[in-house]
XYZ file of N, CA, C and O in Angstrom:
768
model
N 8.100 0.783 -13.339
C 8.092 0.319 -11.951
C 8.909 1.151 -11.082
O 9.762 1.867 -11.553
N 8.597 1.161 -9.805
C 9.344 1.959 -8.837
C 9.591 0.971 -7.705
O 8.867 0.119 -7.345
N 10.887 1.124 -7.108
C 11.219 0.272 -5.954
C 10.563 0.824 -4.752
O 10.234 2.017 -4.668
N 10.237 -0.044 -3.815
C 9.548 0.345 -2.641
C 10.541 0.772 -1.480
O 11.588 0.135 -1.397
N 10.201 1.792 -0.834
C 11.045 2.225 0.353
C 10.898 1.203 1.447
O 11.894 0.932 2.135
N 9.679 0.757 1.628
C 9.404 -0.276 2.711
C 8.807 -1.541 1.922
O 8.032 -1.400 1.022
N 9.208 -2.691 2.407
C 8.704 -3.875 1.737
C 7.185 -4.093 1.796
O 6.516 -3.641 2.705
N 6.654 -4.658 0.708
C 5.142 -4.979 0.642
C 4.898 -6.181 1.485
O 5.754 -6.941 1.752
N 3.570 -6.326 1.913
C 3.263 -7.562 2.708
C 3.377 -8.792 1.739
O 3.363 -8.617 0.516
N 3.558 -9.917 2.387
C 3.751 -11.190 1.483
C 2.488 -11.405 0.598
O 1.453 -11.008 0.914
N 2.764 -12.094 -0.485
C 1.712 -12.340 -1.504
C 0.643 -13.258 -0.989
O -0.521 -13.155 -1.364
N 1.051 -14.252 -0.178
C 0.072 -15.267 0.252
C -0.120 -16.388 -0.800
O 0.808 -16.719 -1.418
N -1.320 -16.844 -0.816
C -1.691 -18.068 -1.605
C -1.558 -17.764 -3.148
O -1.738 -16.578 -3.538
N -1.440 -18.782 -3.903
C -1.354 -18.703 -5.340
C -2.592 -18.076 -5.880
O -3.698 -18.515 -5.708
N -2.478 -16.939 -6.759
C -3.627 -16.360 -7.369
C -4.361 -17.237 -8.329
O -5.588 -17.203 -8.493
N -3.645 -18.218 -8.934
C -4.207 -19.257 -9.848
C -5.189 -20.098 -9.000
O -6.356 -20.385 -9.460
N -4.707 -20.564 -7.823
C -5.576 -21.455 -7.057
C -6.801 -20.726 -6.531
O -7.893 -21.224 -6.528
N -6.601 -19.474 -6.115
C -7.695 -18.699 -5.661
C -8.783 -18.447 -6.720
O -10.028 -18.564 -6.395
N -8.284 -18.114 -7.923
C -9.268 -17.942 -9.091
C -10.024 -19.166 -9.423
O -11.186 -19.179 -9.796
N -9.343 -20.336 -9.278
C -10.071 -21.593 -9.584
C -10.904 -22.138 -8.384
O -11.530 -23.192 -8.539
N -10.832 -21.448 -7.262
C -11.613 -21.874 -6.129
C -10.958 -22.998 -5.350
O -11.708 -23.885 -4.810
N -9.685 -23.239 -5.493
C -9.017 -24.350 -4.733
C -7.926 -23.846 -3.934
O -7.459 -22.757 -4.089
N -7.463 -24.518 -2.971
C -6.400 -24.157 -2.108
C -5.146 -24.971 -2.269
O -4.144 -24.677 -1.718
N -5.194 -26.001 -3.002
C -4.088 -26.974 -3.188
C -3.576 -26.928 -4.614
O -4.185 -26.458 -5.540
N -2.297 -27.389 -4.741
C -1.697 -27.655 -6.120
C -2.611 -28.596 -6.927
O -2.916 -29.646 -6.409
N -3.130 -28.108 -7.970
C -4.044 -28.984 -8.813
C -4.027 -28.652 -10.233
O -3.069 -28.261 -10.834
N -5.159 -28.873 -10.853
C -5.358 -28.818 -12.253
C -5.014 -27.430 -12.800
O -4.324 -27.246 -13.849
N -5.430 -26.370 -12.129
C -5.099 -24.980 -12.631
C -3.608 -24.758 -12.704
O -3.138 -24.140 -13.652
N -2.816 -25.117 -11.762
C -1.417 -24.915 -11.706
C -0.741 -25.851 -12.895
O 0.175 -25.235 -13.552
N -1.263 -27.009 -13.049
C -0.689 -27.871 -14.161
C -0.977 -27.216 -15.562
O -0.092 -27.262 -16.409
N -2.137 -26.597 -15.713
C -2.420 -25.951 -17.003
C -1.487 -24.706 -17.189
O -0.912 -24.590 -18.283
N -1.284 -23.912 -16.206
C -0.395 -22.807 -16.319
C 1.042 -23.220 -16.564
O 1.723 -22.642 -17.377
N 1.434 -24.260 -15.865
C 2.846 -24.718 -16.047
C 3.037 -25.260 -17.457
O 4.135 -25.280 -17.898
N 2.003 -25.746 -18.112
C 2.066 -26.349 -19.446
C 2.102 -25.283 -20.536
O 2.252 -25.634 -21.702
N 1.974 -24.003 -20.170
C 1.909 -22.929 -21.189
C 3.208 -22.722 -21.889
O 4.234 -22.778 -21.144
N 3.204 -22.452 -23.134
C 4.363 -22.092 -23.897
C 4.184 -20.604 -24.259
O 3.213 -20.270 -24.903
N 5.031 -19.795 -23.801
C 4.910 -18.340 -23.990
C 5.924 -17.806 -24.882
O 7.161 -18.038 -24.778
N 5.523 -17.007 -25.924
C 6.411 -16.355 -26.854
C 6.014 -14.802 -26.881
O 4.919 -14.437 -27.086
N 7.015 -13.927 -26.623
C 6.867 -12.532 -26.548
C 7.899 -11.901 -27.463
O 9.078 -12.186 -27.319
N 7.481 -11.095 -28.375
C 8.374 -10.409 -29.325
C 9.333 -9.381 -28.595
O 10.545 -9.337 -28.919
N 8.785 -8.584 -27.763
C 9.585 -7.459 -27.198
C 8.998 -7.106 -25.847
O 7.763 -7.046 -25.652
N 9.922 -6.854 -24.861
C 9.545 -6.331 -23.518
C 10.443 -5.234 -23.197
O 11.641 -5.273 -23.322
N 9.807 -4.178 -22.664
C 10.587 -2.993 -22.165
C 10.131 -2.695 -20.727
O 8.981 -2.517 -20.522
N 11.058 -2.729 -19.799
C 10.736 -2.385 -18.331
C 11.665 -1.263 -17.916
O 12.783 -1.326 -18.074
N 10.987 -0.234 -17.325
C 11.843 0.856 -16.754
C 11.550 0.838 -15.272
O 10.497 0.731 -14.793
N 12.687 0.878 -14.509
C 12.659 0.891 -13.016
C 13.221 2.195 -12.545
O 14.299 2.683 -12.948
N 12.463 2.776 -11.511
C 12.970 4.041 -10.917
C 13.096 3.786 -9.434
O 12.242 3.194 -8.749
N 14.275 4.189 -8.826
C 14.493 4.113 -7.419
C 15.238 5.395 -6.944
O 15.560 6.208 -7.893
N 15.401 5.532 -5.743
C 16.093 6.729 -5.256
C 17.592 6.763 -5.634
O 18.146 7.802 -5.691
N 18.138 5.580 -5.848
C 19.566 5.508 -6.228
C 19.787 5.368 -7.734
O 20.967 5.734 -8.135
N 18.901 4.819 -8.529
C 19.174 4.677 -9.898
C 17.926 4.535 -10.757
O 16.866 4.290 -10.176
N 18.022 4.786 -12.019
C 17.017 4.493 -12.992
C 17.614 3.429 -13.952
O 18.727 3.562 -14.368
N 16.781 2.464 -14.256
C 17.278 1.331 -15.046
C 16.260 0.990 -16.105
O 15.020 1.326 -15.997
N 16.639 0.392 -17.281
C 15.737 -0.070 -18.233
C 16.204 -1.466 -18.768
O 17.440 -1.665 -18.849
N 15.296 -2.325 -18.943
C 15.588 -3.690 -19.382
C 14.811 -3.828 -20.766
O 13.629 -3.490 -20.883
N 15.471 -4.209 -21.852
C 14.845 -4.492 -23.117
C 15.193 -5.865 -23.485
O 16.331 -6.302 -23.491
N 14.152 -6.664 -23.819
C 14.271 -8.064 -24.160
C 13.558 -8.328 -25.454
O 12.337 -7.921 -25.560
N 14.220 -9.057 -26.332
C 13.580 -9.390 -27.628
C 13.580 -10.911 -27.804
O 14.501 -11.610 -27.444
N 12.452 -11.339 -28.384
C 12.208 -12.767 -28.764
C 12.331 -13.686 -27.496
O 13.116 -14.601 -27.443
N 11.555 -13.384 -26.503
C 11.464 -14.150 -25.268
C 10.547 -15.366 -25.474
O 9.465 -15.252 -25.983
N 11.023 -16.537 -24.921
C 10.162 -17.685 -25.005
C 10.279 -18.367 -23.509
O 11.384 -18.404 -23.008
N 9.186 -18.876 -23.003
C 9.155 -19.453 -21.726
C 8.354 -20.787 -21.835
O 7.350 -20.890 -22.440
N 8.975 -21.856 -21.264
C 8.375 -23.196 -21.373
C 8.785 -24.017 -20.232
O 9.750 -23.804 -19.586
N 8.051 -25.149 -20.041
C 8.460 -26.192 -19.104
C 9.431 -27.104 -19.693
O 9.371 -27.485 -20.841
N 10.405 -27.644 -18.885
C 11.378 -28.590 -19.307
C 11.454 -29.660 -18.307
O 10.970 -29.610 -17.208
N 12.103 -30.749 -18.718
C 12.300 -31.893 -17.763
C 13.577 -31.563 -16.882
O 14.296 -30.635 -17.122
N 13.950 -32.405 -15.961
C 15.051 -32.217 -15.024
C 16.489 -32.041 -15.774
O 17.461 -31.534 -15.208
N 16.511 -32.607 -16.995
C 17.717 -32.446 -17.825
C 17.764 -31.224 -18.696
O 18.568 -31.118 -19.666
N 16.834 -30.306 -18.523
C 16.655 -29.027 -19.168
C 16.311 -29.251 -20.694
O 16.856 -28.447 -21.533
N 15.516 -30.159 -21.009
C 15.071 -30.495 -22.384
C 13.522 -30.423 -22.431
O 12.927 -30.841 -21.476
N 13.045 -29.955 -23.552
C 11.612 -29.965 -23.760
C 11.170 -31.328 -23.947
O 11.743 -32.161 -24.710
N 10.177 -31.756 -23.219
C 9.629 -33.158 -23.371
C 8.171 -33.142 -22.911
O 7.591 -32.164 -22.741
N 7.579 -34.383 -22.810
C 6.229 -34.537 -22.363
C 5.960 -33.782 -21.010
O 6.841 -33.830 -20.092
N 4.909 -33.068 -20.874
C 4.629 -32.262 -19.798
C 4.604 -33.053 -18.433
O 4.864 -32.504 -17.417
N 4.222 -34.279 -18.527
C 4.130 -35.149 -17.297
C 5.602 -35.320 -16.744
O 5.692 -35.595 -15.554
N 6.633 -35.081 -17.575
C 7.973 -35.326 -17.139
C 8.653 -34.016 -16.634
O 9.800 -33.990 -16.215
N 7.865 -32.896 -16.648
C 8.463 -31.589 -16.265
C 8.212 -31.238 -14.781
O 8.582 -30.183 -14.258
N 7.570 -32.159 -14.006
C 7.429 -31.985 -12.614
C 7.663 -33.303 -11.875
O 7.391 -34.362 -12.372
N 8.180 -33.163 -10.658
C 8.422 -34.394 -9.814
C 7.560 -34.072 -8.567
O 7.833 -33.121 -7.819
N 6.672 -35.013 -8.245
C 5.811 -34.872 -7.059
C 6.205 -35.861 -6.007
O 6.441 -37.006 -6.282
N 6.339 -35.397 -4.808
C 6.683 -36.236 -3.656
C 5.483 -36.206 -2.695
O 5.364 -35.234 -1.898
N 4.540 -37.118 -2.839
C 3.356 -37.089 -1.969
C 3.605 -37.259 -0.477
O 2.963 -36.742 0.326
N 4.697 -37.971 -0.145
C 5.113 -38.144 1.263
C 5.460 -36.792 2.021
O 4.990 -36.570 3.025
N 6.205 -35.935 1.260
C 6.621 -34.746 1.767
C 5.515 -33.563 1.398
O 5.609 -32.484 1.969
N 4.694 -33.947 0.540
C 3.637 -32.814 0.129
C 4.315 -31.744 -0.644
O 3.924 -30.550 -0.460
N 5.230 -32.093 -1.554
C 5.930 -31.115 -2.364
C 5.927 -31.520 -3.800
O 5.902 -32.673 -4.165
N 6.089 -30.518 -4.743
C 6.207 -30.721 -6.086
C 7.411 -29.896 -6.639
O 7.469 -28.717 -6.220
N 8.188 -30.400 -7.444
C 9.375 -29.746 -8.004
C 9.097 -29.537 -9.545
O 8.781 -30.513 -10.280
N 9.192 -28.269 -10.034
C 8.913 -27.968 -11.428
C 10.138 -27.273 -12.019
O 10.893 -26.685 -11.295
N 10.293 -27.466 -13.316
C 11.435 -26.926 -14.086
C 10.928 -26.075 -15.208
O 10.082 -26.401 -16.056
N 11.532 -24.864 -15.325
C 11.102 -23.848 -16.402
C 12.383 -23.348 -17.086
O 13.476 -23.263 -16.408
N 12.269 -22.910 -18.247
C 13.424 -22.284 -18.934
C 12.830 -21.091 -19.722
O 11.797 -21.115 -20.378
N 13.570 -19.922 -19.643
C 13.292 -18.741 -20.440
C 14.485 -18.531 -21.335
O 15.626 -18.556 -20.899
N 14.148 -18.347 -22.593
C 15.351 -18.007 -23.612
C 14.952 -16.672 -24.302
O 13.786 -16.281 -24.299
N 15.990 -15.946 -24.820
C 15.853 -14.778 -25.464
C 16.858 -14.585 -26.573
O 17.945 -15.195 -26.522
N 16.597 -13.697 -27.561
C 17.495 -13.444 -28.594
C 18.481 -12.355 -28.193
O 19.721 -12.469 -28.315
N 17.970 -11.260 -27.581
C 18.878 -10.154 -27.211
C 18.309 -9.562 -25.912
O 17.112 -9.337 -25.723
N 19.184 -9.172 -24.958
C 18.866 -8.459 -23.771
C 19.787 -7.241 -23.577
O 21.010 -7.345 -23.801
N 19.174 -6.100 -23.288
C 19.953 -4.924 -23.087
C 19.476 -4.319 -21.750
O 18.302 -4.099 -21.487
N 20.447 -4.121 -20.851
C 20.178 -3.521 -19.609
C 21.055 -2.223 -19.436
O 22.196 -2.204 -19.776
N 20.375 -1.126 -19.092
C 21.043 0.137 -18.879
C 20.648 0.723 -17.622
O 19.420 0.701 -17.255
N 21.598 1.195 -16.744
C 21.268 1.810 -15.547
C 22.061 3.080 -15.302
O 23.213 3.170 -15.666
N 21.371 4.136 -14.792
C 22.018 5.462 -14.558
C 21.885 5.724 -12.989
O 20.769 5.619 -12.510
N 22.965 5.976 -12.388
C 22.968 6.385 -10.940
C 22.335 7.754 -10.859
O 22.538 8.676 -11.665
N 21.588 7.986 -9.760
C 20.983 9.269 -9.509
C 21.378 9.671 -8.057
O 21.664 8.777 -7.166
N 21.295 10.942 -7.756
C 21.519 11.429 -6.407
C 20.305 12.272 -6.023
O 20.174 13.366 -6.506
N 19.457 11.624 -5.231
C 18.133 12.314 -4.806
C 17.331 12.736 -6.001
O 16.762 13.879 -6.079
N 17.294 11.849 -7.098
C 16.458 12.211 -8.231
C 17.183 12.984 -9.338
O 16.734 13.055 -10.521
N 18.369 13.614 -9.046
C 19.046 14.352 -10.027
C 20.149 13.514 -10.623
O 20.734 12.683 -10.010
N 20.401 13.703 -11.890
C 21.461 12.942 -12.604
C 22.811 13.265 -11.999
O 23.174 14.305 -11.743
N 23.607 12.223 -11.626
C 24.911 12.385 -11.074
C 25.969 12.489 -12.211
O 26.152 11.553 -12.931
N 26.584 13.691 -12.321
C 27.498 13.811 -13.474
C 28.778 13.021 -13.276
O 29.513 12.919 -14.242
N 29.078 12.550 -12.082
C 30.313 11.726 -11.862
C 30.286 10.369 -12.443
O 31.323 9.906 -12.914
N 29.160 9.761 -12.585
C 29.049 8.427 -13.141
C 28.592 8.350 -14.575
O 27.920 9.340 -15.063
N 28.885 7.237 -15.171
C 28.540 7.006 -16.605
C 27.478 5.887 -16.521
O 27.576 4.977 -15.703
N 26.500 5.909 -17.430
C 25.454 4.808 -17.364
C 26.183 3.496 -17.590
O 27.121 3.377 -18.335
N 25.654 2.478 -16.854
C 26.044 1.142 -17.009
C 25.347 0.421 -17.969
O 24.082 0.402 -18.046
N 26.016 -0.229 -19.017
C 25.234 -0.928 -20.087
C 25.743 -2.366 -20.191
O 26.886 -2.616 -20.084
N 24.775 -3.253 -20.333
C 25.082 -4.671 -20.555
C 24.247 -5.163 -21.720
O 22.987 -5.016 -21.700
N 24.838 -5.797 -22.746
C 24.155 -6.337 -23.846
C 24.522 -7.751 -24.006
O 25.714 -8.123 -23.930
N 23.490 -8.652 -24.083
C 23.756 -10.183 -24.300
C 22.977 -10.611 -25.539
O 21.862 -10.064 -25.906
N 23.468 -11.588 -26.154
C 22.820 -12.374 -27.207
C 22.611 -13.804 -26.837
O 23.490 -14.405 -26.111
N 21.610 -14.392 -27.199
C 21.266 -15.830 -26.951
C 21.569 -16.234 -25.521
O 22.409 -17.018 -25.175
N 20.666 -15.780 -24.635
C 20.788 -16.113 -23.224
C 19.642 -16.997 -22.757
O 18.616 -17.064 -23.462
N 19.746 -17.449 -21.603
C 18.604 -18.205 -21.013
C 18.700 -18.268 -19.508
O 19.818 -18.093 -18.881
N 17.574 -18.529 -18.848
C 17.438 -18.601 -17.436
C 16.747 -19.914 -17.181
O 15.656 -20.234 -17.748
N 17.343 -20.768 -16.331
C 16.809 -22.053 -15.940
C 16.287 -21.933 -14.517
O 17.017 -21.497 -13.617
N 14.997 -22.263 -14.284
C 14.367 -22.064 -12.915
C 13.834 -23.422 -12.339
O 13.159 -24.110 -13.167
N 14.238 -23.708 -11.204
C 13.615 -24.888 -10.521
C 12.893 -24.302 -9.310
O 13.353 -23.531 -8.566
N 11.582 -24.779 -9.182
C 10.778 -24.375 -8.065
C 10.317 -25.541 -7.264
O 9.809 -26.532 -7.848
N 10.449 -25.467 -6.019
C 9.863 -26.532 -5.098
C 8.687 -25.831 -4.282
O 8.912 -24.759 -3.683
N 7.555 -26.415 -4.486
C 6.355 -25.786 -3.788
C 5.646 -26.889 -2.993
O 5.710 -28.062 -3.277
N 4.929 -26.408 -1.974
C 4.071 -27.204 -1.134
C 2.775 -27.454 -1.955
O 2.250 -26.469 -2.513
N 2.338 -28.718 -1.914
C 1.019 -29.018 -2.648
C -0.165 -28.540 -1.954
O -1.179 -28.278 -2.596
N -0.121 -28.354 -0.636
C -1.297 -27.938 0.052
C -1.680 -26.458 -0.075
O -2.888 -26.079 -0.038
N -0.668 -25.556 -0.326
C -1.016 -24.205 -0.535
C -0.326 -23.483 -1.649
O -0.458 -22.260 -1.857
N 0.453 -24.204 -2.416
C 1.250 -23.709 -3.542
C 2.318 -22.734 -3.250
O 2.839 -22.019 -4.126
N 2.627 -22.566 -2.027
C 3.726 -21.631 -1.625
C 5.074 -22.186 -1.961
O 5.275 -23.350 -1.908
N 5.954 -21.311 -2.496
C 7.314 -21.748 -2.907
C 8.172 -21.942 -1.627
O 8.279 -21.134 -0.753
N 8.755 -23.220 -1.546
C 9.480 -23.574 -0.369
C 11.004 -23.285 -0.679
O 11.738 -22.775 0.107
N 11.409 -23.512 -1.930
C 12.790 -23.285 -2.369
C 12.853 -23.044 -3.868
O 11.991 -23.540 -4.611
N 13.837 -22.331 -4.331
C 14.035 -22.172 -5.772
C 15.446 -22.072 -6.130
O 16.328 -21.772 -5.273
N 15.746 -22.302 -7.436
C 17.115 -22.230 -7.898
C 17.009 -21.540 -9.259
O 16.245 -21.908 -10.080
N 17.860 -20.578 -9.528
C 17.881 -19.791 -10.708
C 19.322 -19.771 -11.342
O 20.203 -19.424 -10.669
N 19.402 -20.227 -12.589
C 20.662 -20.184 -13.233
C 20.584 -19.232 -14.501
O 19.698 -19.408 -15.291
N 21.495 -18.293 -14.563
C 21.489 -17.286 -15.586
C 22.633 -17.650 -16.491
O 23.775 -17.589 -16.168
N 22.300 -18.103 -17.769
C 23.390 -18.579 -18.715
C 23.445 -17.634 -19.965
O 22.371 -17.414 -20.570
N 24.600 -17.097 -20.265
C 24.636 -16.149 -21.371
C 25.676 -16.800 -22.456
O 26.720 -17.280 -22.041
N 25.369 -16.671 -23.676
C 26.165 -17.111 -24.780
C 27.228 -16.095 -25.122
O 28.425 -16.310 -25.191
N 26.728 -14.824 -25.207
C 27.659 -13.710 -25.612
C 27.392 -12.603 -24.601
O 26.275 -12.270 -24.288
N 28.414 -11.960 -24.139
C 28.347 -10.825 -23.160
C 29.137 -9.691 -23.713
O 30.402 -9.872 -23.835
N 28.625 -8.625 -23.973
C 29.248 -7.461 -24.494
C 29.159 -6.368 -23.409
O 28.177 -5.816 -23.091
N 30.333 -6.069 -22.751
C 30.310 -5.176 -21.554
C 31.730 -4.567 -21.439
O 32.681 -5.256 -21.404
N 31.706 -3.239 -21.385
C 32.867 -2.431 -21.083
C 32.666 -1.706 -19.728
O 31.638 -1.135 -19.494
N 33.538 -1.904 -18.780
C 33.363 -1.381 -17.462
C 34.388 -0.306 -17.190
O 35.586 -0.602 -17.137
N 34.007 0.874 -16.976
C 34.921 1.989 -16.695
C 34.884 2.256 -15.181
O 34.073 1.743 -14.471
N 35.809 3.163 -14.688
C 35.878 3.513 -13.300
C 34.565 4.153 -12.843
O 33.985 3.806 -11.834
N 34.041 5.054 -13.623
C 32.785 5.714 -13.201
C 31.610 4.737 -13.225
O 30.730 4.898 -12.412
N 31.630 3.799 -14.150
C 30.542 2.805 -14.191
C 30.692 1.900 -12.878
O 29.670 1.452 -12.381
N 31.868 1.576 -12.526
C 32.121 0.811 -11.323
C 31.548 1.529 -10.055
O 30.924 0.952 -9.193
N 31.771 2.861 -9.974
C 31.215 3.675 -8.928
C 29.682 3.637 -8.960
O 29.094 3.407 -7.924
N 29.111 3.666 -10.121
C 27.652 3.607 -10.281
C 27.142 2.274 -9.790
O 26.140 2.105 -9.130
N 27.844 1.189 -10.203
C 27.469 -0.154 -9.885
C 27.448 -0.295 -8.290
O 26.662 -1.079 -7.767
N 28.423 0.272 -7.687
C 28.435 0.184 -6.212
C 27.235 0.858 -5.562
O 26.690 0.400 -4.604
N 26.792 2.018 -6.174
C 25.544 2.658 -5.715
C 24.335 1.724 -5.887
O 23.453 1.721 -5.009
N 24.259 1.077 -6.984
C 23.085 0.152 -7.268
C 23.087 -0.907 -6.299
O 22.029 -1.244 -5.718
N 24.280 -1.509 -6.032
C 24.378 -2.620 -5.182
C 23.973 -2.211 -3.701
O 23.272 -2.960 -3.007
N 24.473 -1.075 -3.360
C 24.109 -0.572 -1.988
C 22.637 -0.398 -1.883
O 22.015 -0.688 -0.831
N 22.059 0.203 -2.888
C 20.577 0.484 -2.835
C 19.819 -0.785 -2.738
O 18.803 -0.979 -2.028
N 20.185 -1.773 -3.542
C 19.484 -3.129 -3.618
C 19.682 -3.876 -2.325
O 18.877 -4.448 -1.853
N 20.941 -3.789 -1.713
C 21.115 -4.527 -0.522
C 20.271 -3.959 0.666
O 19.826 -4.752 1.559
N 20.056 -2.687 0.666
C 19.221 -2.070 1.764
C 17.740 -2.687 1.575
O 17.135 -2.999 2.580
N 17.311 -2.723 0.358
C 15.950 -3.248 0.125
C 15.871 -4.674 0.490
O 14.867 -5.135 1.124
N 16.905 -5.481 0.252
C 16.970 -6.845 0.536
C 16.971 -7.097 2.064
O 16.335 -7.982 2.611
N 17.736 -6.325 2.777
C 17.763 -6.341 4.150
C 16.460 -6.049 4.884
O 16.051 -6.760 5.769
N 15.783 -5.056 4.350
C 14.417 -4.747 4.876
C 13.421 -5.898 4.630
O 12.625 -6.224 5.483
N 13.553 -6.454 3.449
C 12.707 -7.627 3.140
C 13.018 -8.799 4.119
O 12.094 -9.453 4.529
N 14.211 -9.076 4.321
C 14.623 -10.147 5.220
C 14.156 -9.854 6.698
O 13.637 -10.791 7.301
N 14.197 -8.689 7.060
C 13.723 -8.265 8.448
C 12.216 -8.485 8.499
O 11.703 -9.010 9.459
N 11.525 -8.097 7.459
C 10.072 -8.327 7.426
C 9.693 -9.755 7.472
O 8.817 -10.188 8.208
N 10.452 -10.567 6.668
C 10.196 -12.019 6.664
C 10.412 -12.639 8.109
O 9.627 -13.446 8.546
N 11.472 -12.230 8.752
C 11.739 -12.714 10.113
C 10.578 -12.272 11.102
O 10.260 -13.060 11.967
N 10.149 -11.082 11.031
C 9.194 -10.580 11.907
C 7.773 -11.214 11.605
O 6.956 -11.389 12.573
N 7.527 -11.720 10.428
C 6.231 -12.380 10.082
C 6.296 -13.865 10.273
O 5.322 -14.605 10.201
N 7.475 -14.490 10.548
C 7.652 -15.899 10.697
C 7.002 -16.363 11.894
O 6.927 -15.615 12.985
N 6.487 -17.620 11.922
C 5.918 -18.149 13.170
C 6.925 -18.241 14.250
O 8.141 -18.349 14.016
N 6.565 -18.167 15.550
C 7.441 -18.080 16.677
C 8.395 -19.244 16.686
O 9.614 -19.204 17.030
N 7.949 -20.492 16.364
C 8.689 -21.642 16.343
C 9.928 -21.608 15.427
O 11.041 -22.143 15.694
N 9.674 -21.042 14.272
C 10.749 -20.897 13.300
C 11.747 -19.843 13.752
O 13.019 -20.082 13.549
N 11.343 -18.856 14.389
C 12.308 -17.773 14.910
C 13.242 -18.351 15.970
O 14.388 -18.125 15.954
N 12.679 -19.285 16.773
C 13.459 -19.899 17.854
C 14.561 -20.809 17.302
O 15.667 -20.805 17.646
N 14.151 -21.598 16.321
C 15.119 -22.532 15.667
C 16.170 -21.790 14.931
O 17.246 -22.217 14.728
């Protein structure tokens, strides 16, 4: 993957709903939410102008959970509010081992001043809550909790310098995305 210099246009409607020929939250979304996913290994490499990073994940599992973060009947993994036209769903991702490595770059060349940043975790999980509108499946709000059992990390001065470069690069991209979101918002939302 490569990071974008300029933000992409918004995604729009749910691709699941479009493929099923519907515009509202319905059967297709419920089927996808009920899926239990198991992946043995994932490797992702990211390139940007400020850094190169790699994520390696082993024994990934993804599934729906109830509001108490326990696996249960699928009917209990979502809360629907017909009055507000919203649905709240709960997901959990667990993994055996996660390894993240990032190298700072200076205009594409390796920066000799910094040391690669490495983070290794065992037995971690991510808990995700999504609130979506039922009429078009767009996400209204979300909450993400990142929980780690073991964290193996040594941070040196040069790694701290590299981390500052990563943060600066990512904050620029986030600011551009926020500006795009504001410029595409309806006029009534901008006024309020």
